[in-house]
Each structure stands twice: as C-alpha cells, then as structure tokens.
Amino acid sequence: MAERLSTAEIEAQLAALPGWSLVGDRLEQTFRFQDFLGSIAFVNRLVEPSEQAGHHPDICISWNRVTVSLTTHDAGGITQLDLDLAKVISTVAAG
C-alpha cells in the first residue's frame, strides 16, 4: 500500500502542478471545455492512463466542466500515486 504524504511533501510537489489544489485530503482541479461533448471526451481520455496506473480519480461532470479529485482511499489521504496521476491528467488536458 502507498504511504500517505505529509502536507509539506504534497505542497512541494504541487508547485509543479499548476491548477491543482489541496482540498482537505484530496488533490483537485476543475477543467473547462467548450461543451458537454468536450467534457466527456476528456473523461474518456483519462480511462487508459488511470487503468495503467491502477489508480482512479473521482470525477464530477457538469456540462462544460470536469472536476477531478485524487486521493488514495486505502491510505486515508494523498500519496505519490495521486501526485503522479495528477501529472498525467495535466498532460492529457494539455494535449
């Protein structure tokens, strides 16, 4: 099982993850798109990297917005898995 990171460890890595915020025991970012189809296309692009990582985000879709939340439930907070997946999600969003 991945180990929970300290707030200092998380904040140090967040500096390299623009747009991501620490919200309680989660990393969170809201991505905006032109419409619902853009939102769904983005979510679909998250499937493969999430499956490859064996780690899955919580996703909330609201027409042209997708809020992605990451936490490691087994560890009770944020682990390196969450930060690594946040990097991948940011790359997917930029692509």
PDB file of C-alpha atoms in Angstrom:
ATOM      1  CA  MET A   1       0.000   0.000   0.000  1.00  0.00           C
ATOM      2  CA  ALA A   2       1.190   3.517  -0.807  1.00  0.00           C
ATOM      3  CA  GLU A   3       2.042   5.715   2.167  1.00  0.00           C
ATOM      4  CA  ARG A   4       0.249   8.948   2.915  1.00  0.00           C
ATOM      5  CA  LEU A   5       2.392  12.046   2.306  1.00  0.00           C
ATOM      6  CA  SER A   6       2.805  14.964   4.701  1.00  0.00           C
ATOM      7  CA  THR A   7       1.320  18.360   3.846  1.00  0.00           C
ATOM      8  CA  ALA A   8       4.843  19.713   3.274  1.00  0.00           C
ATOM      9  CA  GLU A   9       5.656  16.884   0.829  1.00  0.00           C
ATOM     10  CA  ILE A  10       2.397  17.490  -1.044  1.00  0.00           C
ATOM     11  CA  GLU A  11       2.813  21.272  -1.218  1.00  0.00           C
ATOM     12  CA  ALA A  12       6.397  20.912  -2.501  1.00  0.00           C
ATOM     13  CA  GLN A  13       5.178  18.837  -5.438  1.00  0.00           C
ATOM     14  CA  LEU A  14       2.066  20.970  -6.055  1.00  0.00           C
ATOM     15  CA  ALA A  15       4.349  23.803  -7.137  1.00  0.00           C
ATOM     16  CA  ALA A  16       4.994  21.786 -10.322  1.00  0.00           C
ATOM     17  CA  LEU A  17       1.272  21.093 -10.865  1.00  0.00           C
ATOM     18  CA  PRO A  18      -0.404  24.345 -11.954  1.00  0.00           C
ATOM     19  CA  GLY A  19      -4.146  24.414 -11.384  1.00  0.00           C
ATOM     20  CA  TRP A  20      -4.191  21.630  -8.786  1.00  0.00           C
ATOM     21  CA  SER A  21      -5.200  22.487  -5.222  1.00  0.00           C
ATOM     22  CA  LEU A  22      -5.048  20.724  -1.911  1.00  0.00           C
ATOM     23  CA  VAL A  23      -8.637  20.431  -0.677  1.00  0.00           C
ATOM     24  CA  GLY A  24      -8.763  18.558   2.622  1.00  0.00           C
ATOM     25  CA  ASP A  25      -7.340  15.108   1.927  1.00  0.00           C
ATOM     26  CA  ARG A  26      -7.638  15.434  -1.870  1.00  0.00           C
ATOM     27  CA  LEU A  27      -5.935  16.994  -4.851  1.00  0.00           C
ATOM     28  CA  GLU A  28      -8.474  18.759  -7.018  1.00  0.00           C
ATOM     29  CA  GLN A  29      -8.704  20.628 -10.298  1.00  0.00           C
ATOM     30  CA  THR A  30     -11.603  21.764 -12.454  1.00  0.00           C
ATOM     31  CA  PHE A  31     -11.061  21.648 -16.204  1.00  0.00           C
ATOM     32  CA  ARG A  32     -13.258  23.694 -18.571  1.00  0.00           C
ATOM     33  CA  PHE A  33     -14.316  22.781 -22.087  1.00  0.00           C
ATOM     34  CA  GLN A  34     -16.499  24.295 -24.815  1.00  0.00           C
ATOM     35  CA  ASP A  35     -19.408  21.974 -24.178  1.00  0.00           C
ATOM     36  CA  PHE A  36     -20.598  18.662 -22.757  1.00  0.00           C
ATOM     37  CA  LEU A  37     -19.037  16.674 -25.604  1.00  0.00           C
ATOM     38  CA  GLY A  38     -15.637  18.180 -24.812  1.00  0.00           C
ATOM     39  CA  SER A  39     -16.063  17.248 -21.160  1.00  0.00           C
ATOM     40  CA  ILE A  40     -16.946  13.655 -21.990  1.00  0.00           C
ATOM     41  CA  ALA A  41     -14.090  13.356 -24.499  1.00  0.00           C
ATOM     42  CA  PHE A  42     -11.663  14.480 -21.771  1.00  0.00           C
ATOM     43  CA  VAL A  43     -13.039  11.954 -19.280  1.00  0.00           C
ATOM     44  CA  ASN A  44     -12.715   9.203 -21.888  1.00  0.00           C
ATOM     45  CA  ARG A  45      -9.042  10.131 -22.382  1.00  0.00           C
ATOM     46  CA  LEU A  46      -8.473   9.591 -18.634  1.00  0.00           C
ATOM     47  CA  VAL A  47      -9.557   5.936 -18.728  1.00  0.00           C
ATOM     48  CA  GLU A  48      -6.399   4.357 -20.159  1.00  0.00           C
ATOM     49  CA  PRO A  49      -3.813   6.189 -18.004  1.00  0.00           C
ATOM     50  CA  SER A  50      -5.904   5.594 -14.887  1.00  0.00           C
ATOM     51  CA  GLU A  51      -6.168   1.895 -15.659  1.00  0.00           C
ATOM     52  CA  GLN A  52      -2.440   1.680 -16.374  1.00  0.00           C
ATOM     53  CA  ALA A  53      -1.689   3.323 -13.018  1.00  0.00           C
ATOM     54  CA  GLY A  54      -4.202   1.105 -11.228  1.00  0.00           C
ATOM     55  CA  HIS A  55      -5.404   4.310  -9.589  1.00  0.00           C
ATOM     56  CA  HIS A  56      -8.666   6.058 -10.410  1.00  0.00           C
ATOM     57  CA  PRO A  57      -9.842   9.637  -9.921  1.00  0.00           C
ATOM     58  CA  ASP A  58     -13.196  10.751  -8.621  1.00  0.00           C
ATOM     59  CA  ILE A  59     -14.821  12.701 -11.461  1.00  0.00           C
ATOM     60  CA  CYS A  60     -17.712  15.163 -11.439  1.00  0.00           C
ATOM     61  CA  ILE A  61     -19.049  16.278 -14.826  1.00  0.00           C
ATOM     62  CA  SER A  62     -21.132  19.440 -15.116  1.00  0.00           C
ATOM     63  CA  TRP A  63     -21.810  20.327 -18.760  1.00  0.00           C
ATOM     64  CA  ASN A  64     -18.565  22.113 -19.752  1.00  0.00           C
ATOM     65  CA  ARG A  65     -16.648  21.465 -16.515  1.00  0.00           C
ATOM     66  CA  VAL A  66     -14.954  18.351 -15.210  1.00  0.00           C
ATOM     67  CA  THR A  67     -13.729  18.353 -11.621  1.00  0.00           C
ATOM     68  CA  VAL A  68     -11.122  15.699 -10.929  1.00  0.00           C
ATOM     69  CA  SER A  69     -10.337  14.700  -7.340  1.00  0.00           C
ATOM     70  CA  LEU A  70      -7.499  12.417  -6.329  1.00  0.00           C
ATOM     71  CA  THR A  71      -6.939  10.655  -3.024  1.00  0.00           C
ATOM     72  CA  THR A  72      -5.750   7.222  -2.000  1.00  0.00           C
ATOM     73  CA  HIS A  73      -8.649   5.823  -0.002  1.00  0.00           C
ATOM     74  CA  ASP A  74      -6.619   2.928   1.453  1.00  0.00           C
ATOM     75  CA  ALA A  75      -4.034   5.366   2.849  1.00  0.00           C
ATOM     76  CA  GLY A  76      -6.610   7.881   4.077  1.00  0.00           C
ATOM     77  CA  GLY A  77      -5.165  10.753   2.066  1.00  0.00           C
ATOM     78  CA  ILE A  78      -2.783  11.823  -0.652  1.00  0.00           C
ATOM     79  CA  THR A  79       0.055   9.524  -1.721  1.00  0.00           C
ATOM     80  CA  GLN A  80       2.616   9.649  -4.505  1.00  0.00           C
ATOM     81  CA  LEU A  81       0.090   7.777  -6.675  1.00  0.00           C
ATOM     82  CA  ASP A  82      -2.186  10.828  -6.586  1.00  0.00           C
ATOM     83  CA  LEU A  83       0.563  13.280  -7.485  1.00  0.00           C
ATOM     84  CA  ASP A  84       1.801  11.062 -10.307  1.00  0.00           C
ATOM     85  CA  LEU A  85      -1.704  10.692 -11.739  1.00  0.00           C
ATOM     86  CA  ALA A  86      -2.279  14.459 -11.428  1.00  0.00           C
ATOM     87  CA  LYS A  87       0.788  14.983 -13.658  1.00  0.00           C
ATOM     88  CA  VAL A  88      -0.596  12.554 -16.224  1.00  0.00           C
ATOM     89  CA  ILE A  89      -4.050  14.177 -16.140  1.00  0.00           C
ATOM     90  CA  SER A  90      -2.495  17.600 -16.653  1.00  0.00           C
ATOM     91  CA  THR A  91      -0.641  16.266 -19.691  1.00  0.00           C
ATOM     92  CA  VAL A  92      -3.848  14.750 -21.083  1.00  0.00           C
ATOM     93  CA  ALA A  93      -5.689  18.048 -20.563  1.00  0.00           C
ATOM     94  CA  ALA A  94      -2.943  19.998 -22.331  1.00  0.00           C
ATOM     95  CA  GLY A  95      -2.853  17.579 -25.271  1.00  0.00           C
TER      96      GLY A  95
END
